[in-house]
Amino acid sequence: MDTAYRVVGVVGAGAMGRGIGQIAAQAGSTVKLFDVAPGAAAKAREAVYAQWAKLHEKGRLDTPALHAQREALTEVAALADLADCDLVIEAVVERLDVKQRLFAELETIVRPDAVLASNTSSLSITAIAAALQHPGRFAGYHFFNPVPLMKVVEVIAGLKTDAAVCAGLTQFARAMGHTPVQAADTPGFIVNHAGRGYGTEALRIVSESVADFATIDRILKDQVGFKLGPFELMDLTGLDVSHPVMESIYRQYYDEPRYRPSALAAQRVAGGVVGRKVGEGFYRYVDGVAQVPAEPPVPQVDQIPPVWVSPRAARRAELFQLLKDLGARIETGQSPSMEALTLVAPLGFDITTVAVVERLDPARTIGIDMLLDDAATKRRVLATNPATRVDMRDAAHALFARDGKAVSVVRDSGGFVTQRVVATIVNIAADICQQSICTPRDLELAVTLGLGYPAGPLALGDRCGPTNILEVLFNLQTVYGDARYRPSPWLRRRGAIGLSLLHEET
């Protein structure tokens, strides 16, 4: 067995503790499950046995291995039964006082050389260890649910944690088939910290009446490649789970604007409209299936007017080629004719601001999001301003849907939808690097494995262009006047010189 932890104790027999016990037993350790609730540990053990039995039936686990793993996983009746453990992992309720009392008691039970670890997702490792006589042997060991499938674990050192403890936990994670990442003891560690941008910015967008839940979900799935839209994801996890995490990280960072939660989410939690498990969240569920409103149909337009493109449009050459491919009549004069549909493609600015600055007729001005290469997306996004005429909106929609690609039309928004969400995600990730919470490599690993993003946030920033992300953020600050969008110094420096966000400093 490739680990020094021959006997492992797991305190807490919920889904998380059960999963940790399962993979530790599979790695060859003797695992002792304990829970204060009568019968909970035995129930957890039987649930794991049932999973192994199914694997055995499918031929994915041979008989000797099945017997060995069953013998390795047992339940115990008292905390004192963990006295011979080399490692004890806690997976109980997320309350500092409860965890402190538990570890203070464990310290009197286990050997002096035993390692103690907490699976906390949001509490300070240093704060939990403050109640210990020997905090050097204590660390964070944060797994994700379901543990056997989520192959990442955060290893977190408190202020007084011995380096050898984290090295041992890292080795053990690999023995269990997981990918360990090293995180500093900061609110949210890596994954829950990096994940703040996706949901909070989407909530901010919908609270501005830019678009509805389904439209925002469609845009972020089809333009960026997320598996679930932010509202689908929050319905799946439950707002009663995700909103308190938003609030916790916001408060722990002393009301940092980048992590500001949403009043819209708080209201839904108060009303019990928290997601799929109760049949209603951002969507209604019938037999577990989301009732998603149909997309608006493509307007029927008799004649599409000529199109004039702003000289300041992002990806202007690509936009011209796209218009040619769609069969548009393109005007090339210095200013649009009185009949022309006026097309702008800003980064970070709203359509109103662009129309005013470029002295365009707002009634005929429509925006298109060109942050990403059109060929790499499954959806185009257009934005109106408050004065845009209905006929111009419909003409633009019909034109950009000519080749069959999906089109969403949203109300005016600085950075539309994709730019705002992507720039927020990248900016938060950059600041994680600025704070030295982890290395860029561990950040990318943690996010792709822990959140299932289509790419790590730094790779996503490189795909869009660090300079473009920086421009989006600067312009969002101008539009909204909100410190939420101020660029991290780490991003600002790299964006200014065009350096890859994945570049490791020497």
Short mmCIF file of C-alpha atoms in Angstrom, two decimals:
data_model
loop_
_atom_site.label_atom_id
_atom_site.label_comp_id
_atom_site.label_asym_id
_atom_site.label_seq_id
_atom_site.Cartn_x
_atom_site.Cartn_y
_atom_site.Cartn_z
CA MET A 1 0.00 0.00 0.00
CA ASP A 2 1.41 3.36 -1.11
CA THR A 3 0.49 5.28 2.04
CA ALA A 4 1.56 5.64 5.65
CA TYR A 5 -2.08 5.87 6.74
CA ARG A 6 -2.84 2.20 7.37
CA VAL A 7 -5.79 2.93 9.68
CA VAL A 8 -8.05 5.85 8.79
CA GLY A 9 -10.93 7.18 10.88
CA VAL A 10 -13.81 9.08 9.28
CA VAL A 11 -16.10 11.09 11.56
CA GLY A 12 -19.45 11.83 9.95
CA ALA A 13 -21.32 9.21 7.92
CA GLY A 14 -23.20 11.47 5.54
CA ALA A 15 -22.64 11.36 1.79
CA MET A 16 -19.25 13.07 2.08
CA GLY A 17 -17.93 10.92 4.93
CA ARG A 18 -19.25 7.77 3.28
CA GLY A 19 -17.47 8.67 0.05
CA ILE A 20 -14.18 9.41 1.79
CA GLY A 21 -14.38 6.11 3.62
CA GLN A 22 -15.09 4.30 0.36
CA ILE A 23 -12.06 5.58 -1.54
CA ALA A 24 -9.75 5.17 1.49
CA ALA A 25 -10.77 1.50 1.79
CA GLN A 26 -10.27 1.04 -1.95
CA ALA A 27 -6.74 2.43 -1.52
CA GLY A 28 -5.96 -0.33 1.00
CA SER A 29 -6.44 1.43 4.32
CA THR A 30 -8.49 0.01 7.18
CA VAL A 31 -11.32 2.50 7.58
CA LYS A 32 -13.38 3.11 10.71
CA LEU A 33 -16.62 5.07 10.25
CA PHE A 34 -18.13 6.92 13.21
CA ASP A 35 -21.23 9.06 13.52
CA VAL A 36 -23.03 10.38 16.59
CA ALA A 37 -26.41 9.46 15.09
CA PRO A 38 -27.32 5.88 16.05
CA GLY A 39 -27.14 3.52 13.08
CA ALA A 40 -25.83 6.17 10.67
CA ALA A 41 -22.35 4.63 10.30
CA ALA A 42 -23.78 1.14 9.72
CA LYS A 43 -26.18 2.52 7.12
CA ALA A 44 -23.30 4.30 5.35
CA ARG A 45 -21.21 1.12 5.37
CA GLU A 46 -24.05 -0.89 3.84
CA ALA A 47 -24.53 1.75 1.14
CA VAL A 48 -20.86 1.46 0.15
CA TYR A 49 -21.10 -2.34 0.21
CA ALA A 50 -24.05 -2.11 -2.19
CA GLN A 51 -22.04 0.06 -4.61
CA TRP A 52 -19.16 -2.42 -4.56
CA ALA A 53 -21.59 -5.30 -5.13
CA LYS A 54 -22.91 -3.60 -8.28
CA LEU A 55 -19.35 -3.13 -9.55
CA HIS A 56 -18.68 -6.81 -8.86
CA GLU A 57 -21.81 -7.81 -10.79
CA LYS A 58 -20.66 -5.74 -13.77
CA GLY A 59 -17.20 -7.35 -13.71
CA ARG A 60 -15.46 -4.12 -12.70
CA LEU A 61 -14.38 -5.46 -9.27
CA ASP A 62 -13.05 -8.99 -8.81
CA THR A 63 -14.06 -11.22 -5.91
CA PRO A 64 -10.81 -11.00 -3.88
CA ALA A 65 -10.89 -7.19 -4.11
CA LEU A 66 -14.56 -7.11 -3.11
CA HIS A 67 -13.89 -9.20 0.00
CA ALA A 68 -10.77 -7.19 0.92
CA GLN A 69 -12.60 -3.86 0.65
CA ARG A 70 -15.58 -5.10 2.64
CA GLU A 71 -13.26 -6.25 5.43
CA ALA A 72 -11.44 -2.91 5.34
CA LEU A 73 -14.55 -0.76 5.90
CA THR A 74 -16.16 -1.04 9.33
CA GLU A 75 -18.19 1.15 11.66
CA VAL A 76 -17.36 1.89 15.29
CA ALA A 77 -19.63 2.81 18.17
CA ALA A 78 -17.56 5.45 19.94
CA LEU A 79 -15.03 8.15 19.17
CA ALA A 80 -12.60 6.36 21.49
CA ASP A 81 -12.51 3.47 18.99
CA LEU A 82 -10.42 5.69 16.70
CA ALA A 83 -7.45 5.57 19.10
CA ASP A 84 -5.26 3.49 16.78
CA CYS A 85 -5.87 5.62 13.65
CA ASP A 86 -2.95 7.12 11.71
CA LEU A 87 -5.31 9.69 10.19
CA VAL A 88 -8.75 10.97 11.21
CA ILE A 89 -10.82 12.93 8.70
CA GLU A 90 -13.81 14.94 9.89
CA ALA A 91 -16.88 15.42 7.68
CA VAL A 92 -19.50 16.85 10.05
CA VAL A 93 -21.71 19.95 10.08
CA GLU A 94 -20.11 23.25 8.93
CA ARG A 95 -19.96 24.91 12.35
CA LEU A 96 -16.71 26.15 13.81
CA ASP A 97 -17.67 25.41 17.42
CA VAL A 98 -18.68 21.83 16.61
CA LYS A 99 -15.47 21.12 14.73
CA GLN A 100 -13.29 22.70 17.41
CA ARG A 101 -14.88 20.57 20.13
CA LEU A 102 -14.56 17.43 18.03
CA PHE A 103 -10.85 17.89 17.32
CA ALA A 104 -10.08 18.89 20.90
CA GLU A 105 -11.59 15.57 21.99
CA LEU A 106 -9.86 13.60 19.24
CA GLU A 107 -6.52 15.05 20.33
CA THR A 108 -6.93 13.32 23.69
CA ILE A 109 -7.74 9.99 22.01
CA VAL A 110 -5.36 9.44 19.09
CA ARG A 111 -1.58 8.92 19.21
CA PRO A 112 0.68 12.00 19.28
CA ASP A 113 1.87 11.26 15.73
CA ALA A 114 -1.62 10.82 14.24
CA VAL A 115 -2.76 13.35 11.65
CA LEU A 116 -6.07 15.21 12.01
CA ALA A 117 -7.84 16.67 8.96
CA SER A 118 -11.05 18.58 8.30
CA ASN A 119 -13.16 18.30 5.16
CA THR A 120 -14.52 21.82 5.73
CA SER A 121 -15.44 23.73 2.58
CA SER A 122 -15.73 27.20 4.07
CA LEU A 123 -14.19 27.47 7.54
CA SER A 124 -10.68 28.62 8.36
CA ILE A 125 -8.25 25.77 9.01
CA THR A 126 -6.26 28.03 11.33
CA ALA A 127 -9.42 28.87 13.31
CA ILE A 128 -10.38 25.21 13.73
CA ALA A 129 -6.83 24.36 14.84
CA ALA A 130 -6.79 27.19 17.37
CA ALA A 131 -8.45 24.86 19.90
CA LEU A 132 -5.68 22.23 19.58
CA GLN A 133 -2.63 21.72 21.75
CA HIS A 134 -0.66 20.53 18.70
CA PRO A 135 -1.97 22.43 15.62
CA GLY A 136 1.03 21.35 13.56
CA ARG A 137 -0.57 17.97 12.82
CA PHE A 138 -3.83 19.47 11.61
CA ALA A 139 -4.72 20.38 8.00
CA GLY A 140 -7.65 20.85 5.64
CA TYR A 141 -8.55 17.99 3.32
CA HIS A 142 -11.46 19.16 1.20
CA PHE A 143 -13.16 16.58 -1.02
CA PHE A 144 -16.12 17.20 -3.34
CA ASN A 145 -19.40 15.33 -3.61
CA PRO A 146 -19.81 12.64 -4.88
CA VAL A 147 -16.31 11.79 -3.65
CA PRO A 148 -15.66 8.68 -5.80
CA LEU A 149 -16.46 10.66 -8.98
CA MET A 150 -15.08 14.13 -8.15
CA LYS A 151 -11.38 13.47 -8.57
CA VAL A 152 -9.91 16.54 -6.90
CA VAL A 153 -9.05 17.25 -3.27
CA GLU A 154 -7.78 20.50 -1.79
CA VAL A 155 -4.94 20.14 0.72
CA ILE A 156 -4.87 23.21 2.96
CA ALA A 157 -2.20 24.21 5.44
CA GLY A 158 -3.15 26.36 8.43
CA LEU A 159 -0.70 28.89 9.83
CA LYS A 160 0.89 26.27 12.10
CA THR A 161 0.51 23.11 9.96
CA ASP A 162 3.73 21.10 9.51
CA ALA A 163 4.78 20.78 5.87
CA ALA A 164 5.17 17.01 6.29
CA VAL A 165 1.47 16.70 7.13
CA CYS A 166 0.41 18.24 3.81
CA ALA A 167 2.98 16.13 1.98
CA GLY A 168 1.51 12.96 3.50
CA LEU A 169 -2.06 13.98 2.70
CA THR A 170 -1.02 14.79 -0.87
CA GLN A 171 0.52 11.35 -1.27
CA PHE A 172 -2.58 9.70 0.20
CA ALA A 173 -4.87 11.59 -2.21
CA ARG A 174 -2.92 10.15 -5.12
CA ALA A 175 -3.11 6.66 -3.60
CA MET A 176 -6.89 7.06 -3.51
CA GLY A 177 -6.93 7.96 -7.22
CA HIS A 178 -7.53 11.67 -6.67
CA THR A 179 -5.70 14.77 -7.86
CA PRO A 180 -4.41 16.86 -4.94
CA VAL A 181 -4.06 20.64 -5.22
CA GLN A 182 -2.36 22.84 -2.63
CA ALA A 183 -4.34 25.80 -1.28
CA ALA A 184 -3.60 28.54 1.20
CA ASP A 185 -5.96 28.92 4.16
CA THR A 186 -8.25 31.57 2.67
CA PRO A 187 -12.06 31.84 2.35
CA GLY A 188 -13.34 29.28 -0.16
CA PHE A 189 -9.83 27.88 -0.72
CA ILE A 190 -9.57 27.38 -4.53
CA VAL A 191 -12.72 25.86 -6.01
CA ASN A 192 -15.42 27.65 -4.00
CA HIS A 193 -13.48 30.90 -4.37
CA ALA A 194 -12.96 30.57 -8.13
CA GLY A 195 -16.61 29.62 -8.58
CA ARG A 196 -17.95 32.90 -7.21
CA GLY A 197 -18.08 34.70 -10.57
CA TYR A 198 -20.37 32.37 -12.50
CA GLY A 199 -23.52 32.50 -10.39
CA THR A 200 -23.19 35.94 -8.83
CA GLU A 201 -22.66 37.75 -12.14
CA ALA A 202 -25.49 35.84 -13.81
CA LEU A 203 -27.76 36.86 -10.92
CA ARG A 204 -26.67 40.46 -11.34
CA ILE A 205 -27.46 40.33 -15.07
CA VAL A 206 -30.95 38.92 -14.56
CA SER A 207 -31.62 41.43 -11.76
CA GLU A 208 -31.01 44.20 -14.34
CA SER A 209 -33.72 42.65 -16.57
CA VAL A 210 -31.16 42.11 -19.34
CA ALA A 211 -32.54 38.63 -20.07
CA ASP A 212 -34.45 35.83 -18.37
CA PHE A 213 -32.95 32.76 -16.68
CA ALA A 214 -33.32 30.43 -19.66
CA THR A 215 -31.76 32.90 -22.11
CA ILE A 216 -28.73 33.46 -19.89
CA ASP A 217 -28.31 29.71 -19.44
CA ARG A 218 -28.52 29.14 -23.20
CA ILE A 219 -26.00 31.88 -23.94
CA LEU A 220 -23.36 30.64 -21.51
CA LYS A 221 -23.75 27.01 -22.61
CA ASP A 222 -23.75 27.72 -26.34
CA GLN A 223 -21.21 30.54 -26.47
CA VAL A 224 -18.69 29.42 -23.85
CA GLY A 225 -19.35 25.68 -23.52
CA PHE A 226 -20.48 25.36 -19.89
CA LYS A 227 -22.25 22.03 -19.28
CA LEU A 228 -24.94 23.69 -17.16
CA GLY A 229 -26.11 27.28 -17.20
CA PRO A 230 -25.72 29.16 -13.89
CA PHE A 231 -29.43 28.92 -13.06
CA GLU A 232 -29.59 25.23 -13.96
CA LEU A 233 -26.56 24.72 -11.71
CA MET A 234 -28.01 26.66 -8.78
CA ASP A 235 -31.26 24.70 -9.11
CA LEU A 236 -29.27 21.47 -9.04
CA THR A 237 -27.18 22.32 -5.97
CA GLY A 238 -30.02 24.17 -4.24
CA LEU A 239 -30.01 27.88 -3.43
CA ASP A 240 -30.25 26.98 0.25
CA VAL A 241 -26.75 25.53 -0.20
CA SER A 242 -25.17 27.91 -2.73
CA HIS A 243 -26.49 31.24 -1.41
CA PRO A 244 -25.03 30.81 2.12
CA VAL A 245 -21.66 30.03 0.51
CA MET A 246 -21.93 33.26 -1.50
CA GLU A 247 -22.70 35.18 1.69
CA SER A 248 -19.97 33.44 3.69
CA ILE A 249 -17.16 34.19 1.26
CA TYR A 250 -18.41 37.77 0.78
CA ARG A 251 -18.39 38.39 4.55
CA GLN A 252 -15.08 36.59 5.15
CA TYR A 253 -13.47 38.91 2.61
CA TYR A 254 -14.94 41.90 4.46
CA ASP A 255 -17.61 42.70 1.86
CA GLU A 256 -15.33 42.50 -1.16
CA PRO A 257 -17.50 43.73 -4.11
CA ARG A 258 -16.28 40.97 -6.44
CA TYR A 259 -18.14 38.40 -4.33
CA ARG A 260 -21.31 40.41 -3.62
CA PRO A 261 -24.35 38.07 -3.33
CA SER A 262 -27.75 38.81 -4.83
CA ALA A 263 -30.90 40.01 -3.09
CA LEU A 264 -32.83 38.02 -5.69
CA ALA A 265 -31.25 34.78 -4.40
CA ALA A 266 -31.86 35.75 -0.76
CA GLN A 267 -35.54 36.33 -1.48
CA ARG A 268 -35.89 32.91 -3.11
CA VAL A 269 -34.22 31.20 -0.18
CA ALA A 270 -36.59 32.98 2.21
CA GLY A 271 -39.54 31.80 0.13
CA GLY A 272 -38.32 28.21 -0.10
CA VAL A 273 -37.97 28.38 -3.89
CA VAL A 274 -34.54 26.77 -3.80
CA GLY A 275 -34.35 24.36 -6.72
CA ARG A 276 -35.04 20.97 -8.20
CA LYS A 277 -35.34 19.14 -4.86
CA VAL A 278 -38.48 21.10 -3.96
CA GLY A 279 -39.89 21.17 -7.49
CA GLU A 280 -39.33 24.88 -8.03
CA GLY A 281 -36.32 27.13 -8.33
CA PHE A 282 -35.39 29.33 -11.24
CA TYR A 283 -37.32 26.71 -13.22
CA ARG A 284 -40.39 24.64 -12.32
CA TYR A 285 -39.89 20.86 -12.30
CA VAL A 286 -42.42 18.21 -13.27
CA ASP A 287 -41.28 14.67 -12.46
CA GLY A 288 -37.78 16.08 -12.03
CA VAL A 289 -37.73 17.66 -15.51
CA ALA A 290 -37.19 21.41 -15.84
CA GLN A 291 -39.99 23.26 -17.63
CA VAL A 292 -37.87 25.50 -19.85
CA PRO A 293 -39.70 28.14 -21.91
CA ALA A 294 -39.34 27.81 -25.66
CA GLU A 295 -36.99 30.15 -27.48
CA PRO A 296 -38.61 33.10 -29.24
CA PRO A 297 -39.05 32.32 -32.96
CA VAL A 298 -36.95 34.03 -35.61
CA PRO A 299 -38.93 37.04 -36.84
CA GLN A 300 -40.32 37.02 -40.38
CA VAL A 301 -38.84 40.02 -42.15
CA ASP A 302 -39.74 40.96 -45.76
CA GLN A 303 -36.59 42.91 -46.46
CA ILE A 304 -33.42 43.33 -44.40
CA PRO A 305 -31.91 46.82 -44.63
CA PRO A 306 -28.29 47.45 -45.54
CA VAL A 307 -25.81 47.03 -42.68
CA TRP A 308 -23.15 49.50 -41.58
CA VAL A 309 -20.43 48.33 -39.14
CA SER A 310 -18.75 50.62 -36.62
CA PRO A 311 -15.02 51.11 -37.30
CA ARG A 312 -14.44 50.41 -33.59
CA ALA A 313 -16.14 47.00 -33.64
CA ALA A 314 -14.28 44.08 -32.07
CA ARG A 315 -13.16 41.45 -34.62
CA ARG A 316 -14.28 43.83 -37.37
CA ALA A 317 -12.75 41.86 -40.23
CA GLU A 318 -14.38 38.65 -39.01
CA LEU A 319 -17.70 40.45 -38.62
CA PHE A 320 -17.52 41.72 -42.22
CA GLN A 321 -16.83 38.19 -43.44
CA LEU A 322 -19.74 36.85 -41.42
CA LEU A 323 -22.08 39.45 -42.90
CA LYS A 324 -20.91 38.56 -46.42
CA ASP A 325 -21.51 34.85 -45.69
CA LEU A 326 -25.00 35.69 -44.50
CA GLY A 327 -25.75 37.63 -47.69
CA ALA A 328 -26.05 41.05 -46.08
CA ARG A 329 -25.89 44.27 -48.07
CA ILE A 330 -22.93 46.06 -46.49
CA GLU A 331 -22.40 49.81 -46.46
CA THR A 332 -18.79 50.98 -46.43
CA GLY A 333 -19.16 54.73 -46.05
CA GLN A 334 -17.72 56.73 -43.16
CA SER A 335 -21.20 56.95 -41.65
CA PRO A 336 -24.39 54.92 -42.08
CA SER A 337 -27.16 55.93 -44.46
CA MET A 338 -30.57 56.88 -43.08
CA GLU A 339 -31.88 53.37 -43.88
CA ALA A 340 -28.98 51.34 -42.53
CA LEU A 341 -29.01 48.92 -39.63
CA THR A 342 -26.09 50.18 -37.56
CA LEU A 343 -24.00 47.41 -36.03
CA VAL A 344 -21.58 47.85 -33.12
CA ALA A 345 -19.48 45.23 -31.33
CA PRO A 346 -18.13 46.71 -28.09
CA LEU A 347 -16.06 45.11 -25.35
CA GLY A 348 -17.48 45.96 -21.93
CA PHE A 349 -19.51 48.99 -23.01
CA ASP A 350 -23.28 49.00 -23.40
CA ILE A 351 -24.96 49.86 -26.69
CA THR A 352 -26.29 53.18 -25.39
CA THR A 353 -22.80 54.43 -24.50
CA VAL A 354 -21.38 53.38 -27.88
CA ALA A 355 -24.22 55.06 -29.78
CA VAL A 356 -23.69 58.32 -27.88
CA VAL A 357 -19.88 58.31 -28.13
CA GLU A 358 -19.88 57.40 -31.85
CA ARG A 359 -22.80 59.75 -32.61
CA LEU A 360 -24.96 57.01 -34.07
CA ASP A 361 -28.74 56.99 -34.30
CA PRO A 362 -29.70 54.81 -31.28
CA ALA A 363 -33.00 53.86 -32.93
CA ARG A 364 -31.11 51.93 -35.60
CA THR A 365 -28.20 50.70 -33.47
CA ILE A 366 -27.80 47.05 -32.48
CA GLY A 367 -24.85 45.39 -30.73
CA ILE A 368 -23.35 41.95 -31.33
CA ASP A 369 -21.02 40.14 -28.92
CA MET A 370 -17.78 39.34 -30.73
CA LEU A 371 -15.58 38.48 -27.73
CA LEU A 372 -15.28 34.90 -29.01
CA ASP A 373 -14.69 33.63 -32.52
CA ASP A 374 -18.12 33.18 -34.11
CA ALA A 375 -17.08 29.87 -35.69
CA ALA A 376 -16.33 28.45 -32.22
CA THR A 377 -19.77 29.23 -30.80
CA LYS A 378 -23.24 27.72 -31.21
CA ARG A 379 -25.11 30.97 -30.60
CA ARG A 380 -24.95 34.64 -31.51
CA VAL A 381 -26.00 37.31 -29.03
CA LEU A 382 -27.44 40.67 -30.01
CA ALA A 383 -28.25 43.59 -27.71
CA THR A 384 -30.65 46.47 -28.17
CA ASN A 385 -30.65 49.84 -26.42
CA PRO A 386 -33.77 51.55 -24.98
CA ALA A 387 -34.40 53.42 -28.25
CA THR A 388 -33.84 50.57 -30.75
CA ARG A 389 -36.74 50.26 -33.18
CA VAL A 390 -38.58 46.93 -33.28
CA ASP A 391 -38.10 46.60 -37.05
CA MET A 392 -34.33 47.03 -36.69
CA ARG A 393 -34.20 44.51 -33.85
CA ASP A 394 -36.19 41.98 -35.88
CA ALA A 395 -34.11 42.58 -39.00
CA ALA A 396 -30.86 41.96 -37.11
CA HIS A 397 -32.28 38.81 -35.52
CA ALA A 398 -33.44 37.44 -38.88
CA LEU A 399 -30.15 38.30 -40.58
CA PHE A 400 -27.91 36.59 -38.04
CA ALA A 401 -30.17 33.51 -37.95
CA ARG A 402 -29.99 33.00 -41.74
CA ASP A 403 -27.50 30.13 -41.51
CA GLY A 404 -29.50 28.32 -38.84
CA LYS A 405 -27.35 29.33 -35.86
CA ALA A 406 -29.29 30.19 -32.70
CA VAL A 407 -29.65 33.88 -31.89
CA SER A 408 -30.50 35.49 -28.55
CA VAL A 409 -31.55 39.14 -28.31
CA VAL A 410 -31.02 40.77 -24.92
CA ARG A 411 -31.59 44.23 -23.50
CA ASP A 412 -28.79 46.73 -23.12
CA SER A 413 -25.98 45.58 -20.86
CA GLY A 414 -22.38 46.56 -20.44
CA GLY A 415 -20.57 43.47 -21.73
CA PHE A 416 -23.87 41.79 -22.73
CA VAL A 417 -23.85 38.36 -20.94
CA THR A 418 -20.81 36.33 -21.96
CA GLN A 419 -18.30 39.17 -21.62
CA ARG A 420 -19.50 40.03 -18.11
CA VAL A 421 -19.51 36.48 -16.80
CA VAL A 422 -16.24 35.38 -18.42
CA ALA A 423 -14.39 38.54 -17.40
CA THR A 424 -15.61 38.15 -13.81
CA ILE A 425 -14.49 34.51 -13.69
CA VAL A 426 -11.07 35.33 -15.14
CA ASN A 427 -10.60 38.36 -12.86
CA ILE A 428 -11.36 36.39 -9.70
CA ALA A 429 -9.00 33.62 -10.83
CA ALA A 430 -6.29 36.17 -11.51
CA ASP A 431 -6.69 37.58 -8.01
CA ILE A 432 -6.41 34.08 -6.54
CA CYS A 433 -2.99 33.96 -8.21
CA GLN A 434 -2.22 37.49 -7.01
CA GLN A 435 -2.88 36.39 -3.42
CA SER A 436 -0.71 33.25 -3.91
CA ILE A 437 -3.61 31.08 -2.77
CA CYS A 438 -2.34 28.45 -5.21
CA THR A 439 -0.25 28.10 -8.34
CA PRO A 440 -1.81 28.80 -11.74
CA ARG A 441 -1.42 25.09 -12.55
CA ASP A 442 -3.30 23.97 -9.42
CA LEU A 443 -5.96 26.61 -10.08
CA GLU A 444 -6.64 25.22 -13.55
CA LEU A 445 -6.72 21.63 -12.25
CA ALA A 446 -9.00 22.47 -9.34
CA VAL A 447 -11.54 24.37 -11.43
CA THR A 448 -11.75 21.94 -14.34
CA LEU A 449 -12.04 18.92 -12.00
CA GLY A 450 -14.05 20.57 -9.22
CA LEU A 451 -16.40 22.79 -11.22
CA GLY A 452 -16.45 21.04 -14.59
CA TYR A 453 -15.75 24.23 -16.55
CA PRO A 454 -14.94 23.72 -20.26
CA ALA A 455 -11.47 25.13 -19.54
CA GLY A 456 -9.61 26.52 -16.57
CA PRO A 457 -10.29 30.24 -15.97
CA LEU A 458 -6.78 31.25 -17.00
CA ALA A 459 -6.98 29.20 -20.21
CA LEU A 460 -10.39 30.78 -20.84
CA GLY A 461 -8.81 34.20 -20.37
CA ASP A 462 -6.10 33.31 -22.87
CA ARG A 463 -8.73 32.11 -25.35
CA CYS A 464 -10.50 35.47 -25.20
CA GLY A 465 -7.25 37.40 -25.01
CA PRO A 466 -5.99 38.87 -21.71
CA THR A 467 -5.94 42.34 -23.28
CA ASN A 468 -9.60 41.96 -24.30
CA ILE A 469 -10.59 40.76 -20.82
CA LEU A 470 -8.82 43.76 -19.34
CA GLU A 471 -10.66 46.10 -21.73
CA VAL A 472 -14.01 44.51 -20.81
CA LEU A 473 -13.34 45.05 -17.11
CA PHE A 474 -12.17 48.67 -17.50
CA ASN A 475 -15.25 49.48 -19.58
CA LEU A 476 -17.61 47.67 -17.19
CA GLN A 477 -16.22 49.87 -14.43
CA THR A 478 -17.03 52.91 -16.54
CA VAL A 479 -20.58 51.78 -17.29
CA TYR A 480 -21.50 50.63 -13.77
CA GLY A 481 -19.14 52.62 -11.55
CA ASP A 482 -18.73 49.49 -9.43
CA ALA A 483 -15.50 48.32 -7.78
CA ARG A 484 -16.75 44.80 -8.49
CA TYR A 485 -15.19 45.08 -11.94
CA ARG A 486 -11.81 46.57 -11.01
CA PRO A 487 -9.11 44.39 -12.60
CA SER A 488 -6.78 42.39 -10.39
CA PRO A 489 -3.21 43.74 -10.56
CA TRP A 490 -2.14 40.25 -11.67
CA LEU A 491 -4.47 40.45 -14.68
CA ARG A 492 -3.82 44.12 -15.37
CA ARG A 493 -0.08 43.59 -15.74
CA ARG A 494 -0.42 40.55 -17.98
CA GLY A 495 -3.17 42.10 -20.07
CA ALA A 496 -1.15 45.29 -20.52
CA ILE A 497 1.84 43.44 -22.00
CA GLY A 498 -0.12 40.68 -23.74
CA LEU A 499 1.34 37.91 -21.60
CA SER A 500 -0.38 34.52 -21.33
CA LEU A 501 -2.25 34.09 -18.07
CA LEU A 502 -0.79 30.59 -17.82
CA HIS A 503 2.75 31.99 -17.76
CA GLU A 504 4.52 30.97 -14.55
CA GLU A 505 6.71 33.68 -13.03
CA THR A 506 10.27 32.72 -12.13
#
